[in-house]
Structures are given as C-alpha cells and as structure tokens.
Coordinates of N, CA and C and ligand atoms in Angstrom, one line a residue:
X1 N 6.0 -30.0 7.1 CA 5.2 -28.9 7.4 C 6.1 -27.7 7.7
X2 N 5.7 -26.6 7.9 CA 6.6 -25.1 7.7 C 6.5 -24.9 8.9
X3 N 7.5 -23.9 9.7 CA 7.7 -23.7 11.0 C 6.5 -22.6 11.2
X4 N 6.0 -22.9 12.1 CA 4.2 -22.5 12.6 C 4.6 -20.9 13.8
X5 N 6.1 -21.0 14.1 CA 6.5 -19.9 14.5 C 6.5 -18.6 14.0
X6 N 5.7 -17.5 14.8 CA 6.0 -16.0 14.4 C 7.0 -16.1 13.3
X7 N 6.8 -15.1 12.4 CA 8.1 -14.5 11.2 C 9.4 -13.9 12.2
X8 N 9.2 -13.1 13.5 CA 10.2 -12.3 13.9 C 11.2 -13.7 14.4
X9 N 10.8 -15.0 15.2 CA 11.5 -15.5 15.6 C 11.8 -16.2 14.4
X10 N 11.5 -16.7 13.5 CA 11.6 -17.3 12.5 C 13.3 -16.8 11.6
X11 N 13.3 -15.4 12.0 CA 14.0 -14.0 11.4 C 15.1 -14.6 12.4
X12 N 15.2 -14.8 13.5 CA 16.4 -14.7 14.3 C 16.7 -16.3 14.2
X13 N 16.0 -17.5 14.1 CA 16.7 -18.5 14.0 C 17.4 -18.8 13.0
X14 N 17.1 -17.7 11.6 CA 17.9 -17.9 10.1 C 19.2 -16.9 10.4
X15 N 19.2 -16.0 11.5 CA 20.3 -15.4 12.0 C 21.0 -16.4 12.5
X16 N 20.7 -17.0 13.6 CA 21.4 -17.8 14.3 C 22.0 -19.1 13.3
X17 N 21.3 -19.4 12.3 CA 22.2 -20.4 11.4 C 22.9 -20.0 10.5
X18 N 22.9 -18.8 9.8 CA 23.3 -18.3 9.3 C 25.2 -17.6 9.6
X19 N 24.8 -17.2 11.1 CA 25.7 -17.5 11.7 C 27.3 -18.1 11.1
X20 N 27.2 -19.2 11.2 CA 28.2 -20.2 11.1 C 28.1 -20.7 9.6
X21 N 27.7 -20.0 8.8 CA 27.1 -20.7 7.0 C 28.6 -20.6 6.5
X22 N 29.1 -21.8 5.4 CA 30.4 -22.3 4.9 C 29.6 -22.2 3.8
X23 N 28.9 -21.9 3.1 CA 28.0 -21.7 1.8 C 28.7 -21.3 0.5
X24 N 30.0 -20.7 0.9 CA 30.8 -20.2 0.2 C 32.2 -19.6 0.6
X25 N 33.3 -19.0 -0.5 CA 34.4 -18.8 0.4 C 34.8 -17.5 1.0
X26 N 33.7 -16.9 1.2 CA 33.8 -15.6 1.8 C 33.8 -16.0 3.4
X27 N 32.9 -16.9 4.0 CA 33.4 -17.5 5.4 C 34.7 -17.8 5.6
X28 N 35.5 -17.8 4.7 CA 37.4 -17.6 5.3 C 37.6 -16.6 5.5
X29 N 37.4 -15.4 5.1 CA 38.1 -14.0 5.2 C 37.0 -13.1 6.6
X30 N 36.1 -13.6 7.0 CA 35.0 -12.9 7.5 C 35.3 -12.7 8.6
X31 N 35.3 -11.6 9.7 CA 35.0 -11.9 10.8 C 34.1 -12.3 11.6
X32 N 32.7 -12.0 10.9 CA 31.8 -12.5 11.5 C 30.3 -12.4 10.3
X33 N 29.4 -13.2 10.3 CA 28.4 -12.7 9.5 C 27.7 -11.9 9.9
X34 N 27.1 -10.6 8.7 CA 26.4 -9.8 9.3 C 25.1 -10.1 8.4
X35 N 24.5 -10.5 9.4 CA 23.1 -11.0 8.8 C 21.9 -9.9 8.3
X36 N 22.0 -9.1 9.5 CA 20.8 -7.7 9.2 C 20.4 -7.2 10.2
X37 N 19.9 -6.1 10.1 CA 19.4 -5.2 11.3 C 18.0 -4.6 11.5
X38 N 17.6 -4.4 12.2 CA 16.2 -3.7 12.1 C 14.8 -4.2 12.6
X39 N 13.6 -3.6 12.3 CA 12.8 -4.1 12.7 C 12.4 -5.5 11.5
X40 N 11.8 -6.6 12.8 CA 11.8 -8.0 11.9 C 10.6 -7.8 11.2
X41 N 9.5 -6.5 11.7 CA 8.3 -6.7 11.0 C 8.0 -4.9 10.2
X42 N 9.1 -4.6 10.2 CA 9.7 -2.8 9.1 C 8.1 -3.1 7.7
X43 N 8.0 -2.1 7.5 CA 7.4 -1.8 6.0 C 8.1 -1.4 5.1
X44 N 9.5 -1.3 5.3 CA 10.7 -0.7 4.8 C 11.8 -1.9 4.8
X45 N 11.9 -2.3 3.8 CA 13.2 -3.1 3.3 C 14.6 -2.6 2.5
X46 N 15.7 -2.4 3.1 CA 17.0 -1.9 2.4 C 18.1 -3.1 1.9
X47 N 18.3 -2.9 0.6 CA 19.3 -4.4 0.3 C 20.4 -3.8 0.0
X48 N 21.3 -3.9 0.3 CA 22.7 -3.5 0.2 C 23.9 -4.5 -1.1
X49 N 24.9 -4.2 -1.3 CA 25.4 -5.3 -1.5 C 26.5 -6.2 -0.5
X50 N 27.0 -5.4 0.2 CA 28.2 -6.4 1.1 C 28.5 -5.6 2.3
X51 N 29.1 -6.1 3.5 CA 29.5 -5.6 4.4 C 30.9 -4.9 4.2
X52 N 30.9 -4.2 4.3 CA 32.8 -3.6 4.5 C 33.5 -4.4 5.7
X53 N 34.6 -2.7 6.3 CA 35.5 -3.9 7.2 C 34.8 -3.4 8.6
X54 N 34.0 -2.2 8.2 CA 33.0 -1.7 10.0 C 31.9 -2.4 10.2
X55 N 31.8 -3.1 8.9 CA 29.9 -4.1 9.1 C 30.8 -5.0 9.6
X56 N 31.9 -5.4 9.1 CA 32.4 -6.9 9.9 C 32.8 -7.4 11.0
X57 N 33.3 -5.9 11.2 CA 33.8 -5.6 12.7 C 32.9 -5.8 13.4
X58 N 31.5 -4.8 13.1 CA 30.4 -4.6 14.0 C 29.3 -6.0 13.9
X59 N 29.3 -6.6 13.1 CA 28.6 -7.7 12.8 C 27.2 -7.0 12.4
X60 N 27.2 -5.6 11.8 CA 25.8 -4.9 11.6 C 26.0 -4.4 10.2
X61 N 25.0 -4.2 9.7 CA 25.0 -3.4 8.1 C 25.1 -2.1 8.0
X62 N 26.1 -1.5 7.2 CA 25.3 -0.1 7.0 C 26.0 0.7 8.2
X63 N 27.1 0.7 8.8 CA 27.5 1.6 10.1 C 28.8 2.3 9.8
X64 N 29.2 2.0 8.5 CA 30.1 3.1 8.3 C 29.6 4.0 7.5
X65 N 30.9 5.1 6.9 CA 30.2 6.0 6.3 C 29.1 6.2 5.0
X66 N 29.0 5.1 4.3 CA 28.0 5.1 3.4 C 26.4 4.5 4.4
X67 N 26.7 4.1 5.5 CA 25.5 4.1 6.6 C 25.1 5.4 7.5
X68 N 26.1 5.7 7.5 CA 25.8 6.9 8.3 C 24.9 7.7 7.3
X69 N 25.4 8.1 5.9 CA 24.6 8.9 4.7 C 23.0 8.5 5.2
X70 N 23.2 6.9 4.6 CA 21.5 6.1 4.9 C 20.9 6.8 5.8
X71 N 21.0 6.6 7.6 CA 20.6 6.9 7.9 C 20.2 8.8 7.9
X72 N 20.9 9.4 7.8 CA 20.8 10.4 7.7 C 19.5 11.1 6.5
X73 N 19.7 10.4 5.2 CA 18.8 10.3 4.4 C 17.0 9.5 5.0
X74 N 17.9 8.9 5.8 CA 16.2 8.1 6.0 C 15.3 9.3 7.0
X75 N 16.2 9.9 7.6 CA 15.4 11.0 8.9 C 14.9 11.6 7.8
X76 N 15.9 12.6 6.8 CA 15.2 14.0 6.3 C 13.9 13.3 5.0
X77 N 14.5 12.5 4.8 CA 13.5 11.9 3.0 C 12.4 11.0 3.8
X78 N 12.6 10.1 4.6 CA 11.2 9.1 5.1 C 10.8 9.5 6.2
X79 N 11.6 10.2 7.2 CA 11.2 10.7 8.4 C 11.3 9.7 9.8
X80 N 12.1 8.5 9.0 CA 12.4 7.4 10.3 C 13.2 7.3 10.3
X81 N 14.0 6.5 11.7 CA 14.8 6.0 12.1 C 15.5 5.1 11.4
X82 N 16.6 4.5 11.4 CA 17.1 3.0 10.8 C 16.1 2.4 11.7
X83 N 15.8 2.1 12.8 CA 15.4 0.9 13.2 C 14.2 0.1 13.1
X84 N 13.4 1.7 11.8 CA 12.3 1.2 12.2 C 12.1 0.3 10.7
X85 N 13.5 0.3 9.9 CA 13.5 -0.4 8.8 C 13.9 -1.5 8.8
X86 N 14.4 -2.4 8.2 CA 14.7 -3.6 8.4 C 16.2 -3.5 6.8
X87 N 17.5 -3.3 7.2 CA 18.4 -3.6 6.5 C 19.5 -4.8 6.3
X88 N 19.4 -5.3 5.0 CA 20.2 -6.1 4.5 C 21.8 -6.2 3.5
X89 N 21.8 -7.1 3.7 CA 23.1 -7.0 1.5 C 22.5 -8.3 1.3
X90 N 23.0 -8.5 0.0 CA 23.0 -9.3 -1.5 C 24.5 -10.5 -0.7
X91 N 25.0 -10.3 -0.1 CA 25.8 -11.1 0.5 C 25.8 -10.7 2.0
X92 N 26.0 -11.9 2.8 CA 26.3 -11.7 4.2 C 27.7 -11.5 4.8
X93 N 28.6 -11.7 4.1 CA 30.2 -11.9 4.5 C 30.7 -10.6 3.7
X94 N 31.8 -10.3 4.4 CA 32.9 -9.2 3.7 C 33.7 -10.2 2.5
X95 N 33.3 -9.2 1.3 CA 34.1 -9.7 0.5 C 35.5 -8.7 0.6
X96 N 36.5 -10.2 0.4 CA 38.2 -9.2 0.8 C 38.5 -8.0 -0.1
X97 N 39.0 -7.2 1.0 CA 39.9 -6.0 0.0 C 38.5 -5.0 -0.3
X98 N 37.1 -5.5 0.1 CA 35.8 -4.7 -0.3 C 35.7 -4.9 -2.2
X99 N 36.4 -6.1 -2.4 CA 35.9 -6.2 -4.3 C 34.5 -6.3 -4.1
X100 N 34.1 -6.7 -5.4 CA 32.8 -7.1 -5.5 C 32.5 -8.5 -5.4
X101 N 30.9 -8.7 -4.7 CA 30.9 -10.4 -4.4 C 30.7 -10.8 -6.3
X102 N 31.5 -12.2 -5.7 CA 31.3 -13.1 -7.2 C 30.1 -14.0 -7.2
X103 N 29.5 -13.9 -8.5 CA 28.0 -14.6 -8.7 C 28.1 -16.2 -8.3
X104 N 29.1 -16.6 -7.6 CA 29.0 -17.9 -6.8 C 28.7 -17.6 -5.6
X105 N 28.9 -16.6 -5.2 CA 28.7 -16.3 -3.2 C 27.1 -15.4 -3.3
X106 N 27.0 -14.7 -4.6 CA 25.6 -14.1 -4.4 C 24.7 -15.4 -4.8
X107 N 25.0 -16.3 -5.8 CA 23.7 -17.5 -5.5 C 23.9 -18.2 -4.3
X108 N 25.2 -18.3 -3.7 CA 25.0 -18.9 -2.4 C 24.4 -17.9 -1.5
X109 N 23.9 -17.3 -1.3 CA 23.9 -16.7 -0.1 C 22.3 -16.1 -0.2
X110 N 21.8 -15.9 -1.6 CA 20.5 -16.0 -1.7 C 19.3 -15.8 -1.3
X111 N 19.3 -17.9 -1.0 CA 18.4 -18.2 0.2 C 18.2 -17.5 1.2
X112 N 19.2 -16.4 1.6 CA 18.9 -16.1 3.5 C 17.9 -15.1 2.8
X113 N 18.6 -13.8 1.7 CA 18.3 -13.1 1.1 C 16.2 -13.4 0.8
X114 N 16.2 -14.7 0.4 CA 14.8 -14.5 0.2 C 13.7 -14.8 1.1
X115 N 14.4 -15.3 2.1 CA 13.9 -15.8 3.5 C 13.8 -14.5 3.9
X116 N 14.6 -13.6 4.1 CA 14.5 -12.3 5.0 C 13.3 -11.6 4.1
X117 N 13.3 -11.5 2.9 CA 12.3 -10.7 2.8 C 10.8 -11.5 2.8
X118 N 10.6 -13.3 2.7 CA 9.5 -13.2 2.8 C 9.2 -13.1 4.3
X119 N 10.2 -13.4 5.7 CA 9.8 -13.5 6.9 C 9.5 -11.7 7.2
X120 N 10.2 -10.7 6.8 CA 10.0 -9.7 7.1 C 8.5 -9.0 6.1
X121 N 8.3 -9.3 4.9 CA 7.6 -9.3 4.6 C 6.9 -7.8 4.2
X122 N 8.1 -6.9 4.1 CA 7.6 -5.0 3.7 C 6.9 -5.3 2.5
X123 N 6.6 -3.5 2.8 CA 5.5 -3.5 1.9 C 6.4 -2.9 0.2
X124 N 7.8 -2.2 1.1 CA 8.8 -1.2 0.0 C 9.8 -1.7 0.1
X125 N 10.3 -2.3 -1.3 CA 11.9 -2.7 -0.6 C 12.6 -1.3 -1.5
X126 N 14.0 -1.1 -1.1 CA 15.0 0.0 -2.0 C 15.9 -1.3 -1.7
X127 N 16.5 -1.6 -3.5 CA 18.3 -1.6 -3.4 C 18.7 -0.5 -3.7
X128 N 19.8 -0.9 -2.6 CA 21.0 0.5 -2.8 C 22.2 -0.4 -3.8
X129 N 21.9 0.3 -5.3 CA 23.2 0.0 -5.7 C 22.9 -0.9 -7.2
X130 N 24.1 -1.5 -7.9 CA 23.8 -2.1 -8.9 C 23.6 -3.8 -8.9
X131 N 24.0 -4.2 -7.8 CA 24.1 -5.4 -6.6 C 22.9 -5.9 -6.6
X132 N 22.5 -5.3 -5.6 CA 21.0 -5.7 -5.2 C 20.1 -5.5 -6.2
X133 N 20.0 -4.1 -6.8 CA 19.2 -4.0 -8.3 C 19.2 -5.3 -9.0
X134 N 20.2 -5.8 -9.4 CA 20.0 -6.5 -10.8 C 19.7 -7.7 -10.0
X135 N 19.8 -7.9 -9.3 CA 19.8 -9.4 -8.9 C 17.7 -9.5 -8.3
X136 N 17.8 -8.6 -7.9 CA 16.3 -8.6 -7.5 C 15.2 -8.4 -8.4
X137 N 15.5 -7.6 -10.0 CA 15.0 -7.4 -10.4 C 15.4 -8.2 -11.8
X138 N 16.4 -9.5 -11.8 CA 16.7 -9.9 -12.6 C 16.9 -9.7 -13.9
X139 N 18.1 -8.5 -14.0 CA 18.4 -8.0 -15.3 C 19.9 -7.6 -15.2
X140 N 20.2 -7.4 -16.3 CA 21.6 -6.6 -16.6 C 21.8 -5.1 -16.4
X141 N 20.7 -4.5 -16.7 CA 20.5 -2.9 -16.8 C 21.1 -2.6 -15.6
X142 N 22.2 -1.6 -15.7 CA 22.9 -1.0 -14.8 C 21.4 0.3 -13.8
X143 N 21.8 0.2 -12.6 CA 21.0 1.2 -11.6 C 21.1 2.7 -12.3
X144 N 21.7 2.9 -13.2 CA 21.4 4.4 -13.9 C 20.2 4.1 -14.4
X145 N 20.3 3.2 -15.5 CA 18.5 3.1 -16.6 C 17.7 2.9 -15.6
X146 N 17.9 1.7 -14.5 CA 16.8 1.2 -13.7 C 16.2 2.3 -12.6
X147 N 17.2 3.1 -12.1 CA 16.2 3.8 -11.1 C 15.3 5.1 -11.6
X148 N 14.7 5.7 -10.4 CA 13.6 6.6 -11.0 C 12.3 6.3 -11.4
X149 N 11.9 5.0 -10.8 CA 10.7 4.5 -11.5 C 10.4 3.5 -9.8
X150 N 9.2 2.9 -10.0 CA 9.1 1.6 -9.0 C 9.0 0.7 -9.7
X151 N 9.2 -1.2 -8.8 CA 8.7 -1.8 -10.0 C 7.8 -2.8 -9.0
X152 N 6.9 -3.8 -9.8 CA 6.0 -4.6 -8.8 C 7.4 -5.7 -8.4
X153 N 7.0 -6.1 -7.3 CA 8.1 -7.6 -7.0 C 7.2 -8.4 -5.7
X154 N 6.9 -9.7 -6.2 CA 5.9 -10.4 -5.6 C 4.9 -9.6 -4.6
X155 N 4.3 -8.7 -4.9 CA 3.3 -8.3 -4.3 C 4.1 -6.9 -3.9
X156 N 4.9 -6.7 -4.0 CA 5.4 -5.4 -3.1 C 5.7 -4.2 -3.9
X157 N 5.9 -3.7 -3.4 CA 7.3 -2.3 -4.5 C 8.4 -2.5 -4.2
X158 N 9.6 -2.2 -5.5 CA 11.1 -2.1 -5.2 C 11.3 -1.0 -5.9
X159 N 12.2 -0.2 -5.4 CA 12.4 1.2 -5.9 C 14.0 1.2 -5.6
X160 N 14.8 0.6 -7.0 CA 15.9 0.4 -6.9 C 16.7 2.1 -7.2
X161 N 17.8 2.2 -6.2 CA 18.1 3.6 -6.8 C 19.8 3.6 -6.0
X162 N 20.7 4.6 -6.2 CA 22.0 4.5 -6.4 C 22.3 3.9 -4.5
X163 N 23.9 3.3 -4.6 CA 24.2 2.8 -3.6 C 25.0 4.4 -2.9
X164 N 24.4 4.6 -1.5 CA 25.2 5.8 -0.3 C 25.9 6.2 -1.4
X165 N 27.3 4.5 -1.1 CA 28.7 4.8 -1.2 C 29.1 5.8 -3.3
X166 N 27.6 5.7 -3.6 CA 28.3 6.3 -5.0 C 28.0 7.6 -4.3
X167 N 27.1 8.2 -3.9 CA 26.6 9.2 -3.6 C 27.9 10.4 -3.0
X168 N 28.3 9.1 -1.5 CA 29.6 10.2 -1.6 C 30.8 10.3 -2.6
X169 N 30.9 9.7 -3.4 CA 31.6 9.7 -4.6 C 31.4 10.7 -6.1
X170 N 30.5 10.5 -5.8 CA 29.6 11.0 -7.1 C 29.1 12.4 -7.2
X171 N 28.9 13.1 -5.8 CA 28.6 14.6 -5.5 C 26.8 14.4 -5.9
X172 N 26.7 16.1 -5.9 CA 25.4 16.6 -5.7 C 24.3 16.0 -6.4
X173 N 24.3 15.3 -7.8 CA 23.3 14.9 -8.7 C 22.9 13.7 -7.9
X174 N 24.0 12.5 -8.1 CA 23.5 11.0 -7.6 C 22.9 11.5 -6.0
X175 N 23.1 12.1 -5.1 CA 23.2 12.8 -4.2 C 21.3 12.8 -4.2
X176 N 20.9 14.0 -4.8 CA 19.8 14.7 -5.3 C 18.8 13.3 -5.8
X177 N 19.1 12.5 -6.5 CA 19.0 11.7 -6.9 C 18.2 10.3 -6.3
X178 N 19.5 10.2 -5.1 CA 19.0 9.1 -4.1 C 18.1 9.8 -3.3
X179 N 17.8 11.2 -3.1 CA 17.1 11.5 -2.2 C 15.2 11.6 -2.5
X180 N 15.5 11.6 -4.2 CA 13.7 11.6 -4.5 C 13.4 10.2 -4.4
X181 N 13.9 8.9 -5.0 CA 14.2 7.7 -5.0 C 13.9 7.4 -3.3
X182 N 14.3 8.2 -2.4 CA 13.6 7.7 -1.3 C 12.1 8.2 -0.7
X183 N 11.9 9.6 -1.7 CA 10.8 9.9 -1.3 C 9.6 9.3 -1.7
X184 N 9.9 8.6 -3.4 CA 9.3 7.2 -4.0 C 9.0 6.1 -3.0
X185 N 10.0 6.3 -2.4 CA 9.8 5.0 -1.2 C 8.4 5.5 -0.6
X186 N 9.0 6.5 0.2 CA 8.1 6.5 1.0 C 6.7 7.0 1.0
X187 N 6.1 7.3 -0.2 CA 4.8 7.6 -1.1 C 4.5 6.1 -0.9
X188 N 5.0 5.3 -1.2 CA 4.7 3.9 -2.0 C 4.4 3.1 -0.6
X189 N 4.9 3.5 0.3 CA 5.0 2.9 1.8 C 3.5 3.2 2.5
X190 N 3.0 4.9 2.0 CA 2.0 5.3 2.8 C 0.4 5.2 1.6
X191 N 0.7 4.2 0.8 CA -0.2 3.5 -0.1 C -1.3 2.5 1.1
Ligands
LIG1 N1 27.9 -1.2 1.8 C1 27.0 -2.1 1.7 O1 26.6 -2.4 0.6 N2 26.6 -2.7 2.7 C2 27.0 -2.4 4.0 O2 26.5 -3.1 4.9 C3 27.9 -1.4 4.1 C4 28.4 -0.8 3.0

C-alpha cells in the first residue's frame, strides 16, 4: 500500500533519504545533497540542472549568482518570492569542477526528481536550461527550438526556457527572453 501520509511530509522523508543516496558517483565529490527548497505544496515548480560549489556548500539550490538572477526574476516577472515556489535540479549532487551531469547520475537520480514533482504536485513546472528541458520533455532539441511555447506534461504545464547561468553569459536577448518565458509561467499558473 502507498504511504497514506500528507505529500509535504512525504517531501521531507524522500529529503531525509535522499540524504545519504550512493545511487551514483557524484556522492564521492559532494559535500552534501541538495535535495530542494521551497514550498512542499508551490504551484510553481523550478528544475535546474546541478548544484555548484554554493548549492553544496549551502546544501540549497539556486543561491549563487545564477540564483540570485532567479530570484530576482521571479519578484519582477511572477511577482513571488522563491519560497513560495518549490526549486529543484535534474541531479542532487555537485558534479566536480561544475561539468555536466553524465546520463548515468541523471537516470540515477531521477526517481527523487519524479517523486518531488508528483508529491509537490504544481500546476507550472519551468526548466531552467538544456538539462532539465530534454530530460523532462524527452527529446534532443536543444532549449533554443524548445522554449517560447508551453507544453502539456502529465496534467500540468512545462514552460522550458534558458538556464539564469546562460542569461548572465549571454547578455540582453536570452536575458529578455527568460523574462517573457516566465511571464508564460505565470499566465499558465493563474489558469
Ligand atoms: N545551477 C543549477 O542548475 N542549479 C543550482 O542549484 C545552481 C546553479
């Protein structure tokens, strides 16, 4: 039978296992897993792809400077807080040196990935990036062709659109870019 427990505690005991997960070999380099932040019951879902070396440090997503953008974007484009969202990655562990996770650590790591969003359960998810895009929406198409549009995903909207960290890279366009992509969001939120 299925645990008959609220989704929010449900949310913190896959924290708490999650915890200590050897699922793959990013638990050697890690300092800690950073599982996710936010509210357990958000209308707003954020998927990232990986923690850097300030998510690791902090054991929280999203708190350096491509977090800082996020939130800042989330005040002026959705008009909330981080907290009232609920943020993730496509991996829980720092991959070393910040490369990219390898398709053995993103199918390992998955499961928490699809647990969090059915326990949390929003109504909008955004990936930020090409990471979370393709893997969520199961394709090759890089986040340039894919964003700009919504798409259905089991009952919900995903409105895949560029990751912070290109944004500060990339100047004014991707910039301009992530910011209507969140206003998509949050149209789609107040449905
Ligand atoms: N970039 C990500 O994809 N996730 C984080 O948590 C931080 C930076």
């Amino acid at each position: 039978m299925s645990d008959p427990s609220p989704a929010p505690i449900r949310l913190s005991l896959l924290a708490e296992e999650a915890s200590g997960c050897t699922r793959c070999a990013l638990a050697e380099g890690r300092k800690q897993v950073v599982f996710g932040d936010g509210s357990p019951t958000a209308d707003l879902m954020f998927v990232g792809e990986g923690p850097g070396a300030q998510e690791d440090e902090q054991g929280l997503p999203f708190v350096g400077r491509s977090g800082r953008l996020l939130d800042r974007l989330l005040q002026e484009e959705v008009g909330i807080d981080r907290s009232a969202c609920y943020i993730t990655n496509v991996v829980k562990c720092r991959p070393p040196g910040n490369r990219d996770p390898k398709p053995d650590e993103i199918v390992a790591c998955r499961p928490y990935l699809s647990e969090q969003l059915a326990l949390v359960d929003p109504a909008v998810i955004v990936t930020l990036g090409n990471f979370a895009s393709k893997l969520l929406l199961d394709t090759e198409t890089g986040i340039t062709k894919l964003r700009g549009r919504s798409y259905g995903y089991a009952g919900r909207s995903l409105v895949p659109t560029f990751h912070p960290a290109a944004a500060l890279r990339g100047g004014a366009d991707v910039l301009a870019k992530l910011r209507s992509d969140l206003v998509r969001a949050k149209l789609l939120m107040s449905r």
